[in-house]
mmCIF file of C-alpha atoms and ligand atoms in Angstrom:
data_model
loop_
_atom_site.group_PDB
_atom_site.id
_atom_site.type_symbol
_atom_site.label_atom_id
_atom_site.label_comp_id
_atom_site.label_asym_id
_atom_site.label_seq_id
_atom_site.Cartn_x
_atom_site.Cartn_y
_atom_site.Cartn_z
ATOM 1 C CA MET A 120 9.711 29.076 22.313
ATOM 2 C CA SER A 121 9.605 26.112 23.548
ATOM 3 C CA ASN A 122 7.691 23.432 21.531
ATOM 4 C CA GLN A 123 4.787 23.958 20.628
ATOM 5 C CA LEU A 124 2.967 21.523 18.755
ATOM 6 C CA SER A 125 0.453 19.194 20.010
ATOM 7 C CA GLU A 126 0.470 15.615 21.158
ATOM 8 C CA ARG A 127 -0.622 14.176 18.344
ATOM 9 C CA VAL A 128 1.837 15.223 15.846
ATOM 10 C CA ASN A 129 4.850 14.730 18.702
ATOM 11 C CA ASN A 130 3.614 11.157 18.668
ATOM 12 C CA LEU A 131 3.796 10.817 14.765
ATOM 13 C CA ALA A 132 5.986 8.967 14.154
ATOM 14 C CA ILE A 133 7.724 9.937 10.281
ATOM 15 C CA SER A 134 6.710 7.551 7.060
ATOM 16 C CA ALA A 135 9.936 5.413 7.558
ATOM 17 C CA THR A 136 9.182 5.040 3.364
ATOM 18 C CA LEU A 137 9.301 8.680 2.265
ATOM 19 C CA GLU A 138 11.705 8.938 5.182
ATOM 20 C CA MET A 139 14.600 7.237 3.382
ATOM 21 C CA ALA A 140 13.416 8.344 0.240
ATOM 22 C CA ALA A 141 14.233 11.829 1.279
ATOM 23 C CA LYS A 142 18.036 9.405 2.577
ATOM 24 C CA ALA A 143 18.675 8.525 -0.349
ATOM 25 C CA ARG A 144 17.297 11.699 -2.735
ATOM 26 C CA GLU A 145 19.894 14.223 -0.146
ATOM 27 C CA LEU A 146 22.610 11.339 -0.381
ATOM 28 C CA LYS A 147 22.603 11.093 -3.680
ATOM 29 C CA ALA A 148 22.869 15.207 -4.599
ATOM 30 C CA ALA A 149 26.060 14.677 -2.073
ATOM 31 C CA GLY A 150 27.048 13.483 -4.749
ATOM 32 C CA LYS A 151 26.817 9.472 -3.702
ATOM 33 C CA ASP A 152 25.965 6.582 -6.087
ATOM 34 C CA ILE A 153 22.880 5.585 -3.834
ATOM 35 C CA ILE A 154 20.813 3.083 -5.733
ATOM 36 C CA GLY A 155 16.872 3.908 -4.300
ATOM 37 C CA LEU A 156 15.001 0.481 -4.142
ATOM 38 C CA SER A 157 12.933 2.047 -1.057
ATOM 39 C CA LEU A 158 10.010 4.248 -2.417
ATOM 40 C CA GLY A 159 7.528 1.239 -3.792
ATOM 41 C CA GLU A 160 7.096 3.717 -6.656
ATOM 42 C CA PRO A 161 6.742 2.020 -10.674
ATOM 43 C CA ASP A 162 10.142 3.874 -12.439
ATOM 44 C CA PHE A 163 7.520 3.509 -15.406
ATOM 45 C CA ASN A 164 7.140 6.998 -16.769
ATOM 46 C CA THR A 165 3.093 6.889 -16.694
ATOM 47 C CA PRO A 166 1.539 5.627 -20.368
ATOM 48 C CA ASP A 167 0.395 8.315 -23.304
ATOM 49 C CA TYR A 168 -3.365 7.552 -23.280
ATOM 50 C CA ILE A 169 -3.274 9.083 -19.874
ATOM 51 C CA LYS A 170 -1.048 11.627 -20.478
ATOM 52 C CA GLU A 171 -3.785 12.507 -23.301
ATOM 53 C CA ALA A 172 -5.938 12.367 -21.759
ATOM 54 C CA ALA A 173 -5.030 15.425 -18.823
ATOM 55 C CA ILE A 174 -4.030 17.487 -21.482
ATOM 56 C CA GLN A 175 -7.129 17.732 -23.150
ATOM 57 C CA ALA A 176 -8.527 18.389 -19.894
ATOM 58 C CA VAL A 177 -6.567 21.241 -19.253
ATOM 59 C CA ASN A 178 -6.894 22.294 -22.872
ATOM 60 C CA ASP A 179 -10.721 22.176 -22.103
ATOM 61 C CA ASN A 180 -10.470 24.366 -18.518
ATOM 62 C CA TYR A 181 -11.091 22.180 -16.797
ATOM 63 C CA ASN A 182 -9.830 24.267 -13.656
ATOM 64 C CA SER A 183 -12.776 25.282 -11.603
ATOM 65 C CA TYR A 184 -13.529 23.096 -7.867
ATOM 66 C CA SER A 185 -14.375 20.099 -8.323
ATOM 67 C CA PRO A 186 -17.438 18.003 -6.409
ATOM 68 C CA VAL A 187 -16.035 17.107 -3.037
ATOM 69 C CA ASP A 188 -15.510 13.192 -3.782
ATOM 70 C CA GLY A 189 -14.973 13.883 -7.330
ATOM 71 C CA TYR A 190 -16.572 14.511 -10.244
ATOM 72 C CA VAL A 191 -19.904 11.907 -11.546
ATOM 73 C CA ASP A 192 -18.446 11.156 -14.384
ATOM 74 C CA LEU A 193 -14.521 9.802 -13.186
ATOM 75 C CA LYS A 194 -17.564 8.050 -9.643
ATOM 76 C CA GLU A 195 -19.245 6.253 -13.097
ATOM 77 C CA ALA A 196 -16.144 5.077 -14.086
ATOM 78 C CA ILE A 197 -15.268 3.846 -10.777
ATOM 79 C CA ILE A 198 -18.124 2.101 -10.451
ATOM 80 C CA THR A 199 -17.935 0.535 -13.833
ATOM 81 C CA LYS A 200 -14.144 -0.776 -12.955
ATOM 82 C CA PHE A 201 -14.941 -2.227 -9.739
ATOM 83 C CA LYS A 202 -18.255 -3.580 -11.622
ATOM 84 C CA ARG A 203 -15.753 -5.488 -14.548
ATOM 85 C CA ASP A 204 -12.788 -6.625 -12.169
ATOM 86 C CA ASN A 205 -14.066 -6.961 -8.715
ATOM 87 C CA LYS A 206 -17.872 -7.911 -9.641
ATOM 88 C CA LEU A 207 -18.769 -5.515 -7.328
ATOM 89 C CA THR A 208 -22.569 -3.323 -7.846
ATOM 90 C CA TYR A 209 -21.565 -0.262 -5.543
ATOM 91 C CA THR A 210 -23.486 3.198 -6.228
ATOM 92 C CA LEU A 211 -22.628 6.964 -6.996
ATOM 93 C CA PRO A 212 -23.070 7.884 -3.853
ATOM 94 C CA GLN A 213 -20.925 5.003 -2.169
ATOM 95 C CA ILE A 214 -18.186 5.916 -4.142
ATOM 96 C CA VAL A 215 -15.831 8.822 -2.634
ATOM 97 C CA VAL A 216 -12.664 10.600 -4.658
ATOM 98 C CA SER A 217 -9.568 11.747 -2.541
ATOM 99 C CA THR A 218 -5.616 13.411 -3.378
ATOM 100 C CA GLY A 219 -4.257 9.142 -3.186
ATOM 101 C CA ALA A 220 -5.900 6.225 -0.906
ATOM 102 C CA LYS A 221 -3.142 7.380 1.246
ATOM 103 C CA GLN A 222 -5.747 10.127 2.405
ATOM 104 C CA SER A 223 -8.290 8.475 0.917
ATOM 105 C CA LEU A 224 -7.311 5.861 3.659
ATOM 106 C CA TYR A 225 -7.057 8.507 6.449
ATOM 107 C CA ASN A 226 -10.631 9.592 6.307
ATOM 108 C CA VAL A 227 -12.171 6.289 6.459
ATOM 109 C CA ALA A 228 -9.916 6.408 9.805
ATOM 110 C CA GLN A 229 -11.521 10.160 10.993
ATOM 111 C CA ALA A 230 -14.590 8.569 9.985
ATOM 112 C CA CYS A 231 -15.270 5.332 11.625
ATOM 113 C CA LEU A 232 -12.783 5.681 15.062
ATOM 114 C CA ASN A 233 -13.045 6.598 18.313
ATOM 115 C CA LYS A 234 -10.468 6.827 21.481
ATOM 116 C CA GLY A 235 -10.051 3.838 21.886
ATOM 117 C CA ASP A 236 -11.818 1.569 19.170
ATOM 118 C CA GLU A 237 -9.429 -1.559 18.539
ATOM 119 C CA VAL A 238 -7.700 -1.326 14.416
ATOM 120 C CA ILE A 239 -6.480 -5.160 14.211
ATOM 121 C CA LEU A 240 -3.879 -4.917 11.041
ATOM 122 C CA PRO A 241 -2.148 -8.560 9.800
ATOM 123 C CA CYS A 242 1.151 -7.338 10.330
ATOM 124 C CA PRO A 243 3.235 -6.700 8.495
ATOM 125 C CA TYR A 244 1.216 -4.272 7.118
ATOM 126 C CA TRP A 245 1.708 -1.238 5.134
ATOM 127 C CA VAL A 246 4.055 1.080 7.177
ATOM 128 C CA SER A 247 1.352 4.050 7.228
ATOM 129 C CA TYR A 248 -2.602 1.836 8.747
ATOM 130 C CA SER A 249 -0.060 2.511 12.448
ATOM 131 C CA ASP A 250 -0.002 6.438 12.769
ATOM 132 C CA ILE A 251 -3.092 6.605 10.268
ATOM 133 C CA VAL A 252 -5.484 4.591 13.030
ATOM 134 C CA LYS A 253 -3.124 6.545 16.046
ATOM 135 C CA LEU A 254 -4.414 9.934 14.210
ATOM 136 C CA ALA A 255 -8.011 8.850 14.485
ATOM 137 C CA GLU A 256 -7.100 7.820 18.485
ATOM 138 C CA GLY A 257 -7.880 4.298 17.241
ATOM 139 C CA VAL A 258 -5.424 1.869 18.948
ATOM 140 C CA PRO A 259 -3.746 -0.202 16.455
ATOM 141 C CA VAL A 260 -3.630 -4.504 16.960
ATOM 142 C CA GLU A 261 -1.198 -5.773 16.470
ATOM 143 C CA VAL A 262 -1.496 -9.379 15.177
ATOM 144 C CA GLU A 263 2.042 -10.801 14.214
ATOM 145 C CA THR A 264 2.233 -13.661 10.925
ATOM 146 C CA SER A 265 5.624 -15.311 9.512
ATOM 147 C CA MET A 266 6.675 -16.826 6.472
ATOM 148 C CA ASP A 267 5.099 -20.408 7.073
ATOM 149 C CA THR A 268 1.975 -18.648 6.824
ATOM 150 C CA ASN A 269 3.186 -16.803 4.094
ATOM 151 C CA PHE A 270 2.456 -13.627 5.888
ATOM 152 C CA LYS A 271 -0.657 -13.945 5.738
ATOM 153 C CA MET A 272 -3.169 -14.017 8.896
ATOM 154 C CA THR A 273 -5.218 -17.620 9.725
ATOM 155 C CA PRO A 274 -9.122 -16.673 11.234
ATOM 156 C CA GLU A 275 -7.561 -17.714 14.419
ATOM 157 C CA GLN A 276 -5.745 -15.488 14.978
ATOM 158 C CA LEU A 277 -8.148 -13.153 14.153
ATOM 159 C CA GLU A 278 -10.495 -14.692 16.747
ATOM 160 C CA ALA A 279 -8.001 -14.755 19.586
ATOM 161 C CA ALA A 280 -7.312 -10.509 18.272
ATOM 162 C CA ILE A 281 -11.502 -10.022 18.856
ATOM 163 C CA THR A 282 -12.396 -8.204 21.708
ATOM 164 C CA PRO A 283 -15.575 -6.181 22.889
ATOM 165 C CA LYS A 284 -13.266 -2.643 21.322
ATOM 166 C CA THR A 285 -12.609 -3.950 18.100
ATOM 167 C CA LYS A 286 -13.763 -1.568 15.043
ATOM 168 C CA MET A 287 -12.624 -2.344 12.355
ATOM 169 C CA LEU A 288 -9.918 -4.657 10.693
ATOM 170 C CA TRP A 289 -7.634 -3.291 7.592
ATOM 171 C CA TYR A 290 -5.078 -4.934 5.310
ATOM 172 C CA SER A 291 -3.529 -4.797 2.505
ATOM 173 C CA SER A 292 -3.767 -8.105 -0.538
ATOM 174 C CA PRO A 293 -1.526 -8.144 -2.120
ATOM 175 C CA CYS A 294 0.026 -6.423 0.998
ATOM 176 C CA ASN A 295 2.806 -4.513 0.812
ATOM 177 C CA PRO A 296 5.427 -5.200 1.880
ATOM 178 C CA THR A 297 5.205 -9.742 1.874
ATOM 179 C CA GLY A 298 3.566 -8.820 -1.976
ATOM 180 C CA SER A 299 1.209 -11.718 -0.488
ATOM 181 C CA ILE A 300 -2.267 -12.643 -1.761
ATOM 182 C CA TYR A 301 -5.487 -13.831 0.181
ATOM 183 C CA SER A 302 -7.228 -16.213 -1.555
ATOM 184 C CA LYS A 303 -11.173 -15.614 -1.639
ATOM 185 C CA ALA A 304 -11.535 -19.108 0.345
ATOM 186 C CA GLU A 305 -9.006 -17.917 2.304
ATOM 187 C CA LEU A 306 -11.149 -13.988 2.403
ATOM 188 C CA ARG A 307 -14.170 -16.577 3.571
ATOM 189 C CA ALA A 308 -12.830 -18.312 6.168
ATOM 190 C CA LEU A 309 -12.062 -15.079 6.941
ATOM 191 C CA ALA A 310 -15.317 -13.550 6.843
ATOM 192 C CA ASP A 311 -16.783 -16.052 8.479
ATOM 193 C CA VAL A 312 -15.238 -15.216 12.741
ATOM 194 C CA LEU A 313 -16.345 -11.610 11.196
ATOM 195 C CA GLN A 314 -20.108 -13.682 11.085
ATOM 196 C CA LYS A 315 -20.315 -13.658 15.063
ATOM 197 C CA HIS A 316 -19.278 -9.590 14.896
ATOM 198 C CA PRO A 317 -21.179 -7.462 13.166
ATOM 199 C CA GLN A 318 -20.342 -4.801 14.643
ATOM 200 C CA ILE A 319 -16.875 -4.894 13.096
ATOM 201 C CA VAL A 320 -15.653 -2.629 9.689
ATOM 202 C CA VAL A 321 -13.710 -4.497 6.972
ATOM 203 C CA VAL A 322 -10.325 -1.733 4.719
ATOM 204 C CA SER A 323 -9.666 -3.643 2.032
ATOM 205 C CA ASP A 324 -6.557 -2.259 0.507
ATOM 206 C CA GLU A 325 -6.356 -3.429 -2.652
ATOM 207 C CA ILE A 326 -4.624 -1.025 -4.903
ATOM 208 C CA TYR A 327 -1.603 -3.268 -5.417
ATOM 209 C CA GLU A 328 -4.794 -5.146 -7.130
ATOM 210 C CA HIS A 329 -3.516 -4.914 -10.948
ATOM 211 C CA ILE A 330 0.741 -6.303 -10.136
ATOM 212 C CA ASN A 331 -0.396 -9.805 -9.417
ATOM 213 C CA TYR A 332 1.463 -12.560 -11.286
ATOM 214 C CA GLY A 333 -0.784 -15.286 -11.923
ATOM 215 C CA VAL A 334 -0.337 -17.256 -8.282
ATOM 216 C CA THR A 335 -3.249 -16.009 -7.359
ATOM 217 C CA ALA A 336 -5.737 -14.937 -8.149
ATOM 218 C CA HIS A 337 -7.697 -11.208 -6.752
ATOM 219 C CA ALA A 338 -10.531 -11.394 -4.548
ATOM 220 C CA SER A 339 -12.616 -8.563 -2.871
ATOM 221 C CA MET A 340 -14.169 -8.840 0.592
ATOM 222 C CA ALA A 341 -16.681 -7.362 -0.679
ATOM 223 C CA GLU A 342 -17.006 -9.970 -2.815
ATOM 224 C CA PHE A 343 -19.487 -11.775 -0.641
ATOM 225 C CA PRO A 344 -22.603 -10.809 -0.501
ATOM 226 C CA ASP A 345 -23.110 -10.087 3.476
ATOM 227 C CA MET A 346 -19.491 -8.741 3.988
ATOM 228 C CA PHE A 347 -20.720 -6.296 1.353
ATOM 229 C CA ASP A 348 -22.219 -3.697 3.721
ATOM 230 C CA ARG A 349 -19.753 -3.790 6.477
ATOM 231 C CA THR A 350 -16.388 -3.369 4.252
ATOM 232 C CA VAL A 351 -14.764 -0.422 2.185
ATOM 233 C CA THR A 352 -13.152 -0.969 -0.694
ATOM 234 C CA VAL A 353 -9.182 0.799 -1.435
ATOM 235 C CA ASN A 354 -7.717 1.564 -4.389
ATOM 236 C CA GLY A 355 -5.176 3.804 -6.322
ATOM 237 C CA VAL A 356 -4.049 4.660 -9.869
ATOM 238 C CA ALA A 357 -0.717 5.424 -7.843
ATOM 239 C CA LYS A 358 1.055 1.690 -8.397
ATOM 240 C CA ALA A 359 -1.331 -0.028 -11.357
ATOM 241 C CA PHE A 360 -1.060 2.544 -13.454
ATOM 242 C CA ALA A 361 2.495 4.684 -12.993
ATOM 243 C CA MET A 362 0.662 7.859 -11.199
ATOM 244 C CA THR A 363 2.431 8.248 -8.241
ATOM 245 C CA GLY A 364 2.316 11.762 -8.151
ATOM 246 C CA TRP A 365 -1.591 12.481 -9.521
ATOM 247 C CA ARG A 366 -3.132 11.740 -6.183
ATOM 248 C CA ILE A 367 -5.831 10.072 -6.596
ATOM 249 C CA GLY A 368 -7.736 7.495 -4.845
ATOM 250 C CA TYR A 369 -11.117 5.557 -4.394
ATOM 251 C CA ILE A 370 -12.944 3.951 -2.023
ATOM 252 C CA GLY A 371 -16.736 1.778 -2.637
ATOM 253 C CA ALA A 372 -18.408 1.732 0.687
ATOM 254 C CA PRO A 373 -20.777 2.102 2.638
ATOM 255 C CA ALA A 374 -23.225 5.151 1.829
ATOM 256 C CA TYR A 375 -22.854 6.072 5.686
ATOM 257 C CA ILE A 376 -19.517 5.684 5.564
ATOM 258 C CA ALA A 377 -19.004 7.711 2.569
ATOM 259 C CA ARG A 378 -21.231 10.581 3.225
ATOM 260 C CA ALA A 379 -18.758 10.776 6.109
ATOM 261 C CA CYS A 380 -15.844 10.638 4.675
ATOM 262 C CA ASN A 381 -17.377 13.301 2.488
ATOM 263 C CA LYS A 382 -18.153 15.483 4.852
ATOM 264 C CA LEU A 383 -14.857 15.376 6.232
ATOM 265 C CA GLN A 384 -13.122 15.863 3.766
ATOM 266 C CA GLY A 385 -15.117 19.016 3.018
ATOM 267 C CA GLN A 386 -13.805 20.594 5.722
ATOM 268 C CA VAL A 387 -10.001 18.872 4.929
ATOM 269 C CA THR A 388 -8.874 19.165 0.998
ATOM 270 C CA SER A 389 -11.993 19.797 -1.128
ATOM 271 C CA GLY A 390 -11.759 17.586 -3.931
ATOM 272 C CA ALA A 391 -8.461 16.318 -5.722
ATOM 273 C CA ASN A 392 -7.036 17.519 -8.532
ATOM 274 C CA CYS A 393 -9.529 18.369 -11.170
ATOM 275 C CA ILE A 394 -6.567 17.794 -14.323
ATOM 276 C CA ALA A 395 -5.860 14.538 -12.292
ATOM 277 C CA GLN A 396 -9.302 13.426 -12.135
ATOM 278 C CA ARG A 397 -9.707 13.304 -15.616
ATOM 279 C CA ALA A 398 -6.902 11.458 -16.239
ATOM 280 C CA VAL A 399 -8.283 8.964 -14.149
ATOM 281 C CA ILE A 400 -11.128 8.302 -16.259
ATOM 282 C CA THR A 401 -9.017 7.298 -19.194
ATOM 283 C CA ALA A 402 -7.228 4.875 -17.322
ATOM 284 C CA LEU A 403 -10.176 3.770 -15.675
ATOM 285 C CA LEU A 404 -12.292 2.784 -18.514
ATOM 286 C CA GLU A 405 -9.759 1.587 -20.565
ATOM 287 C CA PRO A 406 -8.440 -2.213 -20.861
ATOM 288 C CA VAL A 407 -6.866 -2.586 -17.568
ATOM 289 C CA SER A 408 -4.378 -4.702 -20.329
ATOM 290 C CA ARG A 409 -2.894 -1.664 -21.920
ATOM 291 C CA ILE A 410 -1.450 -1.260 -18.290
ATOM 292 C CA GLN A 411 0.208 -5.647 -18.895
ATOM 293 C CA TYR A 412 3.083 -4.329 -20.727
ATOM 294 C CA MET A 413 4.310 -3.041 -16.687
ATOM 295 C CA VAL A 414 3.146 -6.172 -14.391
ATOM 296 C CA ASP A 415 5.230 -7.945 -17.031
ATOM 297 C CA LYS A 416 8.339 -6.142 -16.353
ATOM 298 C CA PHE A 417 8.027 -6.715 -12.526
ATOM 299 C CA LYS A 418 7.078 -10.397 -13.300
ATOM 300 C CA GLU A 419 10.631 -10.552 -14.500
ATOM 301 C CA ARG A 420 12.245 -8.519 -12.118
ATOM 302 C CA ARG A 421 10.670 -10.573 -9.682
ATOM 303 C CA LYS A 422 11.879 -13.372 -10.767
ATOM 304 C CA LEU A 423 15.380 -11.830 -11.168
ATOM 305 C CA ILE A 424 16.041 -10.416 -7.190
ATOM 306 C CA LEU A 425 14.617 -14.032 -5.532
ATOM 307 C CA GLY A 426 17.416 -15.458 -7.724
ATOM 308 C CA LEU A 427 19.874 -12.749 -7.103
ATOM 309 C CA LEU A 428 18.833 -12.819 -3.366
ATOM 310 C CA GLN A 429 19.802 -16.394 -3.334
ATOM 311 C CA ASP A 430 22.688 -16.691 -3.507
ATOM 312 C CA ILE A 431 23.198 -14.117 -0.046
ATOM 313 C CA PRO A 432 23.979 -15.981 2.374
ATOM 314 C CA GLY A 433 21.308 -15.151 5.637
ATOM 315 C CA PHE A 434 18.449 -13.462 3.158
ATOM 316 C CA LYS A 435 15.590 -15.595 4.096
ATOM 317 C CA SER A 436 12.622 -14.456 1.141
ATOM 318 C CA ASN A 437 9.182 -15.697 0.157
ATOM 319 C CA GLU A 438 7.635 -15.707 -2.766
ATOM 320 C CA PRO A 439 6.178 -13.030 -3.751
ATOM 321 C CA GLU A 440 2.584 -13.161 -5.916
ATOM 322 C CA GLY A 441 1.608 -9.996 -5.962
ATOM 323 C CA ALA A 442 3.329 -5.592 -5.644
ATOM 324 C CA PHE A 443 6.436 -5.315 -6.759
ATOM 325 C CA TYR A 444 8.245 -5.895 -2.765
ATOM 326 C CA VAL A 445 10.727 -8.823 -0.753
ATOM 327 C CA PHE A 446 10.911 -8.697 2.047
ATOM 328 C CA PRO A 447 13.877 -11.597 3.601
ATOM 329 C CA ASP A 448 14.590 -12.154 6.350
ATOM 330 C CA VAL A 449 17.449 -11.359 8.313
ATOM 331 C CA SER A 450 17.749 -12.240 11.681
ATOM 332 C CA ALA A 451 20.425 -14.001 11.213
ATOM 333 C CA TYR A 452 22.577 -10.393 10.870
ATOM 334 C CA PHE A 453 20.962 -10.221 14.995
ATOM 335 C CA GLY A 454 24.181 -9.651 17.448
ATOM 336 C CA LYS A 455 26.731 -9.509 14.606
ATOM 337 C CA THR A 456 29.227 -7.229 13.841
ATOM 338 C CA LEU A 457 30.011 -6.832 10.038
ATOM 339 C CA ASN A 458 32.628 -3.761 9.367
ATOM 340 C CA GLY A 459 32.635 -2.408 13.274
ATOM 341 C CA ILE A 460 29.009 -1.774 12.856
ATOM 342 C CA LYS A 461 26.692 -4.247 15.462
ATOM 343 C CA ILE A 462 23.363 -5.124 14.459
ATOM 344 C CA ASN A 463 21.038 -5.296 16.216
ATOM 345 C CA ASN A 464 17.815 -5.284 14.643
ATOM 346 C CA SER A 465 16.055 -4.343 10.625
ATOM 347 C CA SER A 466 16.896 -0.702 10.839
ATOM 348 C CA ASP A 467 20.294 -1.589 11.795
ATOM 349 C CA LEU A 468 20.374 -3.194 8.799
ATOM 350 C CA SER A 469 19.240 -0.875 6.649
ATOM 351 C CA MET A 470 20.989 1.964 7.999
ATOM 352 C CA TYR A 471 23.764 -0.592 7.162
ATOM 353 C CA LEU A 472 23.442 -0.826 4.172
ATOM 354 C CA LEU A 473 22.146 2.552 2.746
ATOM 355 C CA GLU A 474 25.618 3.941 4.186
ATOM 356 C CA THR A 475 28.134 0.833 3.359
ATOM 357 C CA ALA A 476 26.766 -0.909 -0.152
ATOM 358 C CA ASN A 477 24.626 2.668 -1.132
ATOM 359 C CA VAL A 478 21.662 0.960 -1.476
ATOM 360 C CA ALA A 479 18.337 2.192 0.612
ATOM 361 C CA THR A 480 16.076 -0.138 1.996
ATOM 362 C CA VAL A 481 12.846 -0.333 4.330
ATOM 363 C CA ALA A 482 13.578 -1.744 7.812
ATOM 364 C CA GLY A 483 10.978 -4.117 8.170
ATOM 365 C CA ASP A 484 9.503 -2.360 12.265
ATOM 366 C CA SER A 485 8.009 0.321 10.919
ATOM 367 C CA PHE A 486 6.123 -2.459 8.811
ATOM 368 C CA GLY A 487 5.824 -4.681 12.101
ATOM 369 C CA ASN A 488 7.586 -6.829 11.776
ATOM 370 C CA ASN A 489 11.777 -6.244 12.625
ATOM 371 C CA ASN A 490 13.041 -9.595 11.740
ATOM 372 C CA CYS A 491 12.679 -8.279 7.861
ATOM 373 C CA ILE A 492 14.230 -5.708 5.329
ATOM 374 C CA ARG A 493 12.042 -3.525 2.528
ATOM 375 C CA ILE A 494 13.180 -3.763 -0.518
ATOM 376 C CA SER A 495 11.459 -2.619 -3.391
ATOM 377 C CA TYR A 496 12.240 -4.609 -6.965
ATOM 378 C CA ALA A 497 10.352 -1.337 -8.781
ATOM 379 C CA ALA A 498 14.084 -0.075 -10.481
ATOM 380 C CA SER A 499 15.617 -0.993 -13.659
ATOM 381 C CA GLU A 500 17.685 -4.262 -13.929
ATOM 382 C CA ALA A 501 20.969 -3.122 -13.944
ATOM 383 C CA GLN A 502 20.398 -1.708 -10.913
ATOM 384 C CA ILE A 503 18.801 -4.803 -8.218
ATOM 385 C CA THR A 504 21.593 -6.190 -10.606
ATOM 386 C CA GLU A 505 24.428 -3.810 -9.259
ATOM 387 C CA ALA A 506 21.641 -3.964 -5.141
ATOM 388 C CA MET A 507 22.274 -7.065 -4.884
ATOM 389 C CA ALA A 508 26.080 -7.664 -5.866
ATOM 390 C CA ARG A 509 26.937 -4.694 -3.250
ATOM 391 C CA ILE A 510 24.533 -5.865 -0.747
ATOM 392 C CA LYS A 511 26.078 -9.116 -1.400
ATOM 393 C CA LYS A 512 29.746 -7.883 -0.855
ATOM 394 C CA ALA A 513 28.294 -6.004 2.661
ATOM 395 C CA VAL A 514 27.724 -8.343 4.714
ATOM 396 C CA SER A 515 30.078 -11.167 3.548
HETATM 397 N N1 PMP B 151 -1.818 1.832 0.084
HETATM 398 C C1 PMP B 151 -0.697 1.027 -0.229
HETATM 399 C C2 PMP B 151 -0.753 -1.114 1.330
HETATM 400 C C3 PMP B 151 0.145 1.933 0.055
HETATM 401 O O1 PMP B 151 1.246 0.691 -0.751
HETATM 402 C C4 PMP B 151 0.121 2.818 -0.570
HETATM 403 C C5 PMP B 151 1.518 3.427 -1.392
HETATM 404 N N2 PMP B 151 1.529 4.727 -1.540
HETATM 405 C C6 PMP B 151 -0.663 3.517 -0.324
HETATM 406 C C7 PMP B 151 -3.004 3.307 0.080
HETATM 407 C C8 PMP B 151 -0.949 4.836 -0.870
HETATM 408 O O2 PMP B 151 -1.266 5.308 -2.058
HETATM 409 P P1 PMP B 151 -1.825 6.854 -2.366
HETATM 410 O O3 PMP B 151 0.150 7.169 -3.119
HETATM 411 O O4 PMP B 151 -2.793 6.694 -3.837
HETATM 412 O O5 PMP B 151 -2.247 7.462 -1.306
HETATM 413 N N1 LIG B 152 3.995 3.119 -1.228
HETATM 414 C C1 LIG B 152 4.674 3.260 -1.571
HETATM 415 C C2 LIG B 152 5.677 2.525 -0.683
HETATM 416 O O1 LIG B 152 5.579 1.899 0.203
HETATM 417 C C3 LIG B 152 4.989 5.251 -0.943
HETATM 418 C C4 LIG B 152 5.731 5.746 -0.199
HETATM 419 C C5 LIG B 152 4.739 5.823 1.059
HETATM 420 O O2 LIG B 152 3.647 6.220 0.507
HETATM 421 O O3 LIG B 152 4.844 5.296 1.920
HETATM 422 O O4 LIG B 152 6.529 3.084 -0.606
#
């Protein structure tokens, strides 16, 4: 039988982060000593106080469908969190809980985009943004940034990218993959541009909010009263609470967008996992200081990896202010031959490092930047040290 798949799926890229993680897992299972620095996933266990809340929920017989947009007391906890951490005042109809921030983003794209609507994505951006936009028949408009501006889009670049078809602007801060953080003043400057274009909805992905190393304070686009009604604030528990597999994300949004996401989700997945939702109430209501030990560890590892990277010729990195990735420029190797293998782009180098150094990274091209590779430092100090030594050897 011929290929009966939809064009939609035939044209869809495989998630580069998940593909590399799967490849690393396969090689490991085949007996190779792979160090996996491809997946953005804390290497900590979910804290006990959160696990206990989940166990309690099982014993309390939370086993039925939850409301599609999440339990009311979870949505209240999210409202409390938004007020406490972000000075944002949302009401219940503005909150939707989903199966991971990935589904939150997917819902928003499906809810807001018509065929041909343009979505501005400052590059580099998180891998799934462009394909989530394309699945909704939107058109990603990539705005190239460079290490000189710490990979941040300037107001002038935003202005130049806007056309009559622009419907949305999506970005993450702290950014996956660069760790860059937009300060409040920088967000205000972007908001000033958006004032002239009232049709543009902003998606502010703040999933790395708490993984912040204290250089630039976290700020939300929705903090500005003139942006609140046109911003969707996306967040989740995967990263800061070491809960990647629990699959809970959420949005605070204009009520009409939240209603649309709720309607959509009701036809696709229904409410998110009920046990995980109960545990997230505890995760969000407990003081943020309870997860600081993980952030402190990430900070130490950041210092370690930045120091080791400086020692690898041809790897040029900015200093990430948040999240747990470094995104070094490796273009010095393009056009060169390493151990008989020609390196032409970030994918070639990333594959070379996997095969020669047994270190899994992710090529920058899937993040919209072909000069860099992404290395996650959510790994032990020993793994980071060994991985950097192997990379150094493989490229020298
Ligand atoms: N946004 C960004 C920037 C991410 O790095 C991720 C990675 N998981 C997500 C959203 C999706 O998060 P979740 O695991 O909650 O779906
Ligand atoms: N967001 C993480 C990453 O960028 C997890 C994998 C994924 O969902 O893409 O590696």
